[in-house]
Short mmCIF file of C-alpha atoms in Angstrom, two decimals:
data_model
loop_
_atom_site.label_atom_id
_atom_site.label_comp_id
_atom_site.label_asym_id
_atom_site.label_seq_id
_atom_site.Cartn_x
_atom_site.Cartn_y
_atom_site.Cartn_z
CA MET S 2 55.65 75.22 109.40
CA ASP S 3 54.69 76.28 113.04
CA VAL S 4 57.94 77.19 115.11
CA ILE S 5 58.27 78.27 118.86
CA LYS S 6 61.52 80.39 119.19
CA THR S 7 63.40 80.19 122.26
CA GLN S 8 65.38 83.48 123.35
CA GLN S 9 68.46 82.69 125.15
CA ILE S 10 69.17 84.84 128.08
CA SER S 11 72.90 83.53 128.59
CA TRP S 12 73.89 83.53 124.92
CA ARG S 13 73.20 85.94 122.16
CA ALA S 14 69.84 86.39 120.81
CA ILE S 15 69.05 84.44 117.53
CA GLU S 16 69.21 87.01 114.63
CA LYS S 17 68.92 84.59 111.71
CA VAL S 18 67.95 81.15 110.55
CA VAL S 19 69.35 79.19 107.62
CA VAL S 20 67.70 76.12 106.35
CA HIS S 21 69.43 73.75 104.07
CA PRO S 22 67.49 71.81 101.32
CA LEU S 23 67.94 68.58 102.77
CA VAL S 24 65.98 69.48 105.86
CA LEU S 25 62.95 70.81 103.55
CA LEU S 26 63.07 67.57 101.59
CA SER S 27 63.05 65.58 104.63
CA ILE S 28 59.96 67.29 106.11
CA VAL S 29 58.10 66.98 102.66
CA ASP S 30 58.94 63.30 102.45
CA ASN S 31 57.68 62.90 106.02
CA TYR S 32 54.50 64.56 105.55
CA ASN S 33 53.99 62.90 102.26
CA ARG S 34 54.37 59.31 103.81
CA VAL S 35 52.64 60.06 107.07
CA ALA S 36 49.91 62.61 106.89
CA LYS S 37 49.21 63.49 103.03
CA ASP S 38 45.32 63.78 102.29
CA THR S 39 44.59 63.61 106.14
CA ARG S 40 44.24 66.24 109.01
CA LYS S 41 47.17 65.08 110.90
CA ARG S 42 50.46 66.67 111.16
CA VAL S 43 53.91 65.65 111.47
CA VAL S 44 56.45 66.58 113.98
CA GLY S 45 60.34 66.04 113.90
CA VAL S 46 63.58 67.27 115.40
CA LEU S 47 65.95 70.06 113.75
CA LEU S 48 69.63 69.52 114.00
CA GLY S 49 72.47 71.96 113.32
CA SER S 50 74.56 74.47 115.00
CA SER S 51 74.54 78.05 116.28
CA PHE S 52 77.12 80.75 115.83
CA LYS S 53 76.99 84.50 116.49
CA GLY S 54 73.07 84.72 116.25
CA THR S 55 72.75 82.70 113.30
CA VAL S 56 71.14 79.04 113.60
CA ASP S 57 72.23 76.88 110.69
CA ILE S 58 69.79 74.09 110.35
CA THR S 59 71.70 71.15 108.47
CA ASN S 60 69.60 68.04 109.21
CA SER S 61 66.21 66.80 110.36
CA TYR S 62 64.57 63.56 111.37
CA ALA S 63 60.87 62.74 111.78
CA VAL S 64 59.61 61.63 115.22
CA PRO S 65 56.42 59.30 115.68
CA PHE S 66 53.72 61.62 117.00
CA GLU S 67 50.09 61.06 117.40
CA GLU S 68 47.22 63.48 118.97
CA ASP S 69 43.72 63.46 119.80
CA ASP S 70 41.81 65.88 117.46
CA LYS S 71 39.17 66.47 119.92
CA ASP S 72 41.07 67.12 123.01
CA PRO S 73 44.55 68.92 122.20
CA SER S 74 45.89 68.15 125.75
CA ILE S 75 46.20 64.45 124.70
CA TRP S 76 49.06 63.65 122.77
CA PHE S 77 52.03 61.23 122.27
CA LEU S 78 55.67 61.62 121.02
CA ASP S 79 57.99 58.85 121.15
CA HIS S 80 61.07 60.29 123.00
CA ASN S 81 62.80 57.01 123.21
CA TYR S 82 62.86 57.11 119.26
CA HIS S 83 64.24 60.63 119.41
CA GLU S 84 66.82 59.85 121.73
CA SER S 85 68.05 56.53 119.78
CA MET S 86 67.99 58.69 116.52
CA PHE S 87 69.97 61.60 117.67
CA SER S 88 72.52 59.27 119.23
CA MET S 89 73.20 57.84 115.93
CA PHE S 90 73.26 61.21 114.15
CA LYS S 91 75.69 62.37 117.09
CA ARG S 92 78.08 59.34 115.72
CA ILE S 93 78.00 60.65 112.43
CA ASN S 94 78.44 64.25 112.97
CA ALA S 95 79.24 65.40 116.45
CA LYS S 96 78.84 69.00 115.81
CA GLU S 97 75.21 68.83 115.17
CA HIS S 98 72.97 69.46 118.17
CA VAL S 99 69.32 69.85 118.73
CA VAL S 100 68.47 73.47 117.42
CA GLY S 101 64.61 73.13 117.49
CA TRP S 102 61.66 71.08 116.23
CA TYR S 103 59.14 71.30 113.59
CA SER S 104 55.45 70.66 112.85
CA THR S 105 53.51 71.03 109.65
CA GLY S 106 50.19 73.04 109.67
CA PRO S 107 49.04 76.47 108.82
CA LYS S 108 49.04 77.61 112.44
CA LEU S 109 50.11 77.06 115.99
CA ARG S 110 48.25 74.71 118.39
CA GLU S 111 47.53 74.50 122.07
CA ASN S 112 49.72 71.59 122.92
CA ASP S 113 52.89 73.23 120.89
CA LEU S 114 54.09 74.68 123.99
CA ASP S 115 53.73 71.44 126.03
CA ILE S 116 55.66 69.64 123.01
CA HIS S 117 58.41 72.49 123.24
CA GLY S 118 58.74 72.05 126.88
CA LEU S 119 59.66 68.27 125.95
CA PHE S 120 62.32 69.13 123.66
CA ASN S 121 63.71 71.93 125.76
CA GLU S 122 64.38 69.21 128.41
CA TYR S 123 67.23 67.96 126.34
CA ASN S 124 68.87 71.32 126.51
CA ALA S 125 68.69 71.79 130.20
CA THR S 126 71.86 73.35 130.56
CA GLN S 127 70.69 76.51 128.91
CA LYS S 128 68.14 79.06 130.63
CA SER S 129 65.50 80.08 128.24
CA GLN S 130 62.29 82.06 128.17
CA LYS S 131 59.46 81.21 125.79
CA VAL S 132 58.75 84.29 123.61
CA PHE S 133 57.17 84.35 120.07
CA VAL S 134 59.67 86.50 117.86
CA HIS S 135 59.72 87.14 114.05
CA VAL S 136 63.32 85.96 112.67
CA GLN S 137 64.66 86.48 109.42
CA SER S 138 65.14 83.15 107.59
CA GLU S 139 66.82 81.89 104.29
CA ILE S 140 67.46 78.93 102.26
CA ALA S 141 71.22 78.27 101.73
CA ALA S 142 73.12 75.30 100.52
CA HIS S 143 76.70 73.91 100.18
CA GLU S 144 78.10 73.18 96.93
CA VAL S 145 77.35 69.55 97.22
CA GLU S 146 73.76 70.05 98.02
CA GLU S 147 73.18 72.23 95.20
CA ILE S 148 74.38 69.80 92.74
CA GLY S 149 72.05 67.23 94.26
CA VAL S 150 69.14 69.61 94.26
CA GLU S 151 69.61 70.54 90.70
CA HIS S 152 69.64 66.74 89.54
CA LEU S 153 66.66 66.09 91.82
CA LEU S 154 64.82 68.90 89.91
CA ARG S 155 66.05 67.75 86.78
CA ASP S 156 64.40 64.39 87.22
CA VAL S 157 61.10 65.66 88.62
CA LYS S 158 58.78 65.46 85.81
CA ASP S 159 55.03 65.13 85.50
CA THR S 160 54.27 61.89 83.61
CA THR S 161 50.90 62.69 82.74
CA ILE S 162 52.03 65.67 80.57
CA SER S 163 54.40 65.48 77.73
CA THR S 164 57.03 67.51 77.01
CA LEU S 165 55.58 69.09 74.10
CA ALA S 166 52.48 69.56 75.83
CA THR S 167 54.41 71.38 78.30
CA GLU S 168 56.31 73.47 75.94
CA VAL S 169 53.14 74.42 74.15
CA SER S 170 51.49 75.41 77.29
CA GLY S 171 54.56 77.76 78.26
CA LYS S 172 54.35 79.33 75.00
CA LEU S 173 50.72 79.82 75.20
CA THR S 174 51.01 81.60 78.69
CA ALA S 175 54.03 83.73 77.45
CA LEU S 176 51.89 84.86 74.41
CA LYS S 177 49.03 85.74 76.74
CA GLY S 178 51.05 87.48 79.01
CA LEU S 179 52.87 89.47 76.19
CA ASP S 180 49.13 90.34 74.74
CA ALA S 181 48.18 91.47 78.30
CA ARG S 182 51.34 93.81 78.54
CA LEU S 183 50.61 95.38 75.09
CA LYS S 184 47.10 96.11 75.76
CA GLU S 185 48.25 97.97 79.25
CA ILE S 186 50.69 99.82 77.28
CA ARG S 187 48.18 100.96 74.48
CA SER S 188 45.56 101.76 77.20
CA TYR S 189 48.61 104.16 78.88
CA LEU S 190 48.99 105.82 75.29
CA ASP S 191 45.40 106.37 74.84
CA LEU S 192 45.16 108.03 78.16
CA VAL S 193 48.20 110.14 77.43
CA ILE S 194 46.97 111.19 74.09
CA ASP S 195 43.49 112.07 75.47
CA GLY S 196 45.30 114.27 78.18
CA LYS S 197 43.77 112.33 81.01
CA LEU S 198 47.28 111.08 82.19
CA PRO S 199 50.56 113.44 82.34
CA LEU S 200 53.43 112.59 79.69
CA ASN S 201 56.26 110.65 81.35
CA HIS S 202 59.28 110.78 79.76
CA GLU S 203 61.07 107.94 81.40
CA ILE S 204 58.19 105.63 80.19
CA LEU S 205 58.45 106.83 76.75
CA TYR S 206 62.10 106.32 76.60
CA HIS S 207 61.60 102.54 77.92
CA LEU S 208 58.97 102.01 75.21
CA GLN S 209 61.40 103.47 72.58
CA ASP S 210 64.04 101.07 73.71
CA VAL S 211 61.56 98.23 73.19
CA PHE S 212 60.82 99.27 69.70
CA ASN S 213 64.29 99.80 68.85
CA LEU S 214 65.16 96.15 69.89
CA LEU S 215 62.34 94.63 67.44
CA PRO S 216 63.77 93.33 64.41
CA ASN S 217 63.39 94.94 61.33
CA LEU S 218 61.37 92.95 58.89
CA ASN S 219 62.22 95.28 56.04
CA VAL S 220 65.74 93.95 55.62
CA THR S 221 66.07 91.34 52.67
CA ASP S 222 68.81 89.42 54.73
CA LEU S 223 66.67 88.99 57.77
CA ILE S 224 63.52 87.96 55.61
CA LYS S 225 65.76 85.37 53.81
CA ALA S 226 67.06 83.94 57.12
CA PHE S 227 63.67 83.84 58.73
CA ALA S 228 62.37 81.69 55.55
CA VAL S 229 65.53 79.37 55.80
CA LYS S 230 65.16 78.73 59.40
CA THR S 231 61.24 78.11 58.94
CA ASN S 232 62.05 75.80 55.71
CA ASP S 233 64.45 73.99 57.80
CA MET S 234 61.95 73.18 60.71
CA MET S 235 59.36 72.24 58.50
CA LEU S 236 61.62 69.74 56.57
CA VAL S 237 62.53 68.32 60.21
CA ILE S 238 58.84 67.72 60.83
CA TYR S 239 58.01 66.38 57.37
CA LEU S 240 60.98 63.94 57.81
CA SER S 241 59.95 62.99 61.12
CA SER S 242 56.20 62.37 59.99
CA LEU S 243 57.70 60.23 56.77
CA ILE S 244 59.61 58.07 58.98
CA ARG S 245 56.97 57.35 61.51
CA SER S 246 54.58 56.53 58.59
CA VAL S 247 57.33 53.96 57.35
CA ILE S 248 57.67 52.39 60.56
CA ALA S 249 53.88 52.08 61.32
CA LEU S 250 53.58 50.42 57.75
CA HIS S 251 56.55 48.24 58.47
CA ASN S 252 55.10 47.14 61.66
CA LEU S 253 51.69 46.36 59.95
CA ILE S 254 53.25 44.31 57.46
CA ASN S 255 55.27 42.33 59.96
CA ASN S 256 52.05 41.86 62.00
CA LYS S 257 50.05 40.55 59.06
CA MET S 258 52.88 37.99 58.41
CA LEU S 259 53.25 36.95 61.92
CA ASN S 260 49.30 36.37 62.20
CA LYS S 261 49.56 34.29 58.66
CA GLU S 262 52.21 32.03 60.33
CA HIS S 263 50.06 31.42 63.41
CA GLU S 264 47.15 30.54 61.15
CA ARG S 265 48.97 28.16 59.06
CA ALA S 266 50.46 26.61 62.25
CA GLU S 267 46.94 26.19 63.48
CA ASP S 268 45.69 24.63 60.38
CA SER S 269 48.61 21.87 60.26
CA LYS S 270 47.69 21.11 63.87
CA SER S 271 43.93 20.68 63.14
CA VAL S 272 44.45 18.48 60.04
CA PRO S 273 42.78 15.13 60.87
CA VAL S 274 44.73 11.76 60.26
CA PRO S 275 42.61 9.05 58.31
CA SER S 276 42.16 5.80 60.21
CA THR S 277 42.62 2.63 58.48
CA ALA S 278 40.00 -0.09 58.94
CA GLY S 279 41.35 -3.68 58.92
CA SER S 280 39.15 -6.78 57.63
#
């Protein structure tokens, strides 16, 4: 996101910017609806409040924006739409005011200063100086927002990938990562044995802790527990396969019976009625 900061002369300088999840979701939704798979960018207004050098961005809305790709000086921003939207937002929450604006894209553009000047007119009472500054930013949310984001992330699923395929892919990635770590440990120990690297006792202590956490497979109770757990899982898989086979066979029989009934109905309709000839 391209951002132009404004350092306040009469007020305290901005030290930190806090962005709420609702703002990020609104920006992403605006981009997906308007500029996805194109070279266009979207522009919108950031609403919130500022207190003791911290800007709290709690809401945002998109603004219709068009620009010429060849001539950056030619652009259009519907400020009438902005004024009507801000008036409606002001009725809902009077504490929110315009704290900035956003635009999507990897870098700043030539007309960003002009756009910033347009939005700065709505804060004409504040004397400002245009400078580029690095400001600490973080994502924060109220308790209600956290619950909403958790439910949203829970419902976001890739319909093209099944749950089983996702789990298998995750297991495979984890095993590959474990294999890479074990090879790295082995390479380090070989270098230590060959005298090419100095002995580091702290690393050896951590490795010893790892080995101490490994289960002892020589214990009879542990072997029995693993066997019982494996047998239980195999039994569930076997029963699931058996049930699927029975259901498939049942559907096949029902389908054949239904087809026979349709054939009988068609045969009864196609039987010709004998005609009687009068003398």
